[in-house]
Amino acid sequence: MTAPRPLPPPRSAPVPSPAGPPSARRHTGAYGRWRRIIAASLLVAFYLMPWLQWNRQPAVRLDLLARRFDLFGLTLWPQDGLLVLGAALLAAAGLALATTLFGRLWCGYACPQTLLSRLFRTIEQMTERTGAARIPARILRQLLWAGISLWTGITFVGFFSPPGELLNPLRPFAWTGWESFWALFYALATWINVVYLRGQVCAHLCPYARLQPVLTDRDTPRVVYNARCGEPRGPRTAGNGSVMQRARGLLDPTTASDYVFRAAHPAIAGTLPRFSEEHLGDCTDCRACVDACPSALDIRNGSNTQCIECGACIDACHAEMARCGFPDRLIRRASQNHIEQRPRQRLRPKVMAAALLVAALMLFGILSTLQ
């Protein structure tokens, strides 16, 4: 379809949502539920792991003095370094295969940086709602996070020294100098990393983000914005139907891309003309997707290496589309071939290479254990 015809009259004001502005609403969609479940499971596993016992011994412990690594009854010695290296390579190859098949799920659901940042945001929300009258929310938030950071540092040290001995009330000063140093170091690193750095780590320090173009292909799903359906964006009254329910239909890809570019670069392309409501797309420009994004990205402006594909923008957009009575496919996970309506590749070289590497490393590990 050709581009909608711009009209001079101003756009109508949108009808306010009964739930308040988008930035004040919490979106609890399917992605949000899975994020909470996975985050809670991984954080509980991390903080409890040093306390687990296996045959009356620590289940996971790296004893540097004895030069042994205990892992659920399996003891590894320095001469097993090749096996440990093989396991690390297998994990890296498995991550590469999962990234090619399913996208950047590690960053959005399992990365420690993401988990701790999400925990801190939960504390922010709790302190804003339940902060004591005598303690400002900001101070209460910092006190709570300082305690969690200190416990995180103690947990790290607990993988090298038995935590029962570290926290024995009968021996409060039994810590060695190195144990105290590393506990405080990890606590300080956790506090600074989550409170001040946050998304900057993903954008500038994490090598995994830089490898995304290498690990993915045209059939890898990612979070995308359906510009053909959503553009031109703009507020309007509810109840006038989506573009597929009106005569407007979908835009052609070139026109949709042009609207996206002009909206993302107003200083270069100039401001967009005003359109009548019948010519507007499904995007109400409520910015709920931007408010929900932990990195404050606008997925409508195209892919970004800072996007961890957590799906928060999808849940936020689905809630807004449900309020307007529109289909909930404006922001979704889809591959590039699916967006461009091209057939899937039958032979995916990156998938085959990663799968062969995983199989070779697994075979190597099996043969090594049999010797």
Short mmCIF file of C-alpha atoms in Angstrom, two decimals, residues 7 13 51 58 93 102 123 142 147 162 195 208 223 233 256-257 282 337 351 371:
data_model
loop_
_atom_site.label_atom_id
_atom_site.label_comp_id
_atom_site.label_asym_id
_atom_site.label_seq_id
_atom_site.Cartn_x
_atom_site.Cartn_y
_atom_site.Cartn_z
CA LEU A 7 -3.54 16.11 6.63
CA ALA A 13 -5.96 13.58 21.99
CA TRP A 51 25.84 -24.36 51.86
CA PRO A 58 30.67 -29.24 50.46
CA ALA A 93 29.89 -23.94 22.16
CA PHE A 102 16.89 -19.03 20.05
CA ILE A 123 14.24 -3.17 45.70
CA GLN A 142 21.14 1.80 49.49
CA GLY A 147 23.51 -5.80 52.70
CA PRO A 162 33.39 -23.35 54.09
CA VAL A 195 23.97 0.79 41.18
CA TYR A 208 29.09 -11.56 24.24
CA VAL A 223 12.74 -8.73 19.37
CA ARG A 233 2.82 6.23 15.02
CA ALA A 256 7.42 1.84 6.77
CA SER A 257 11.22 2.01 6.98
CA ASP A 282 -1.41 0.74 15.45
CA ASN A 337 13.34 -14.04 7.16
CA VAL A 351 23.94 -23.98 13.42
CA GLN A 371 40.64 -43.90 29.63
#
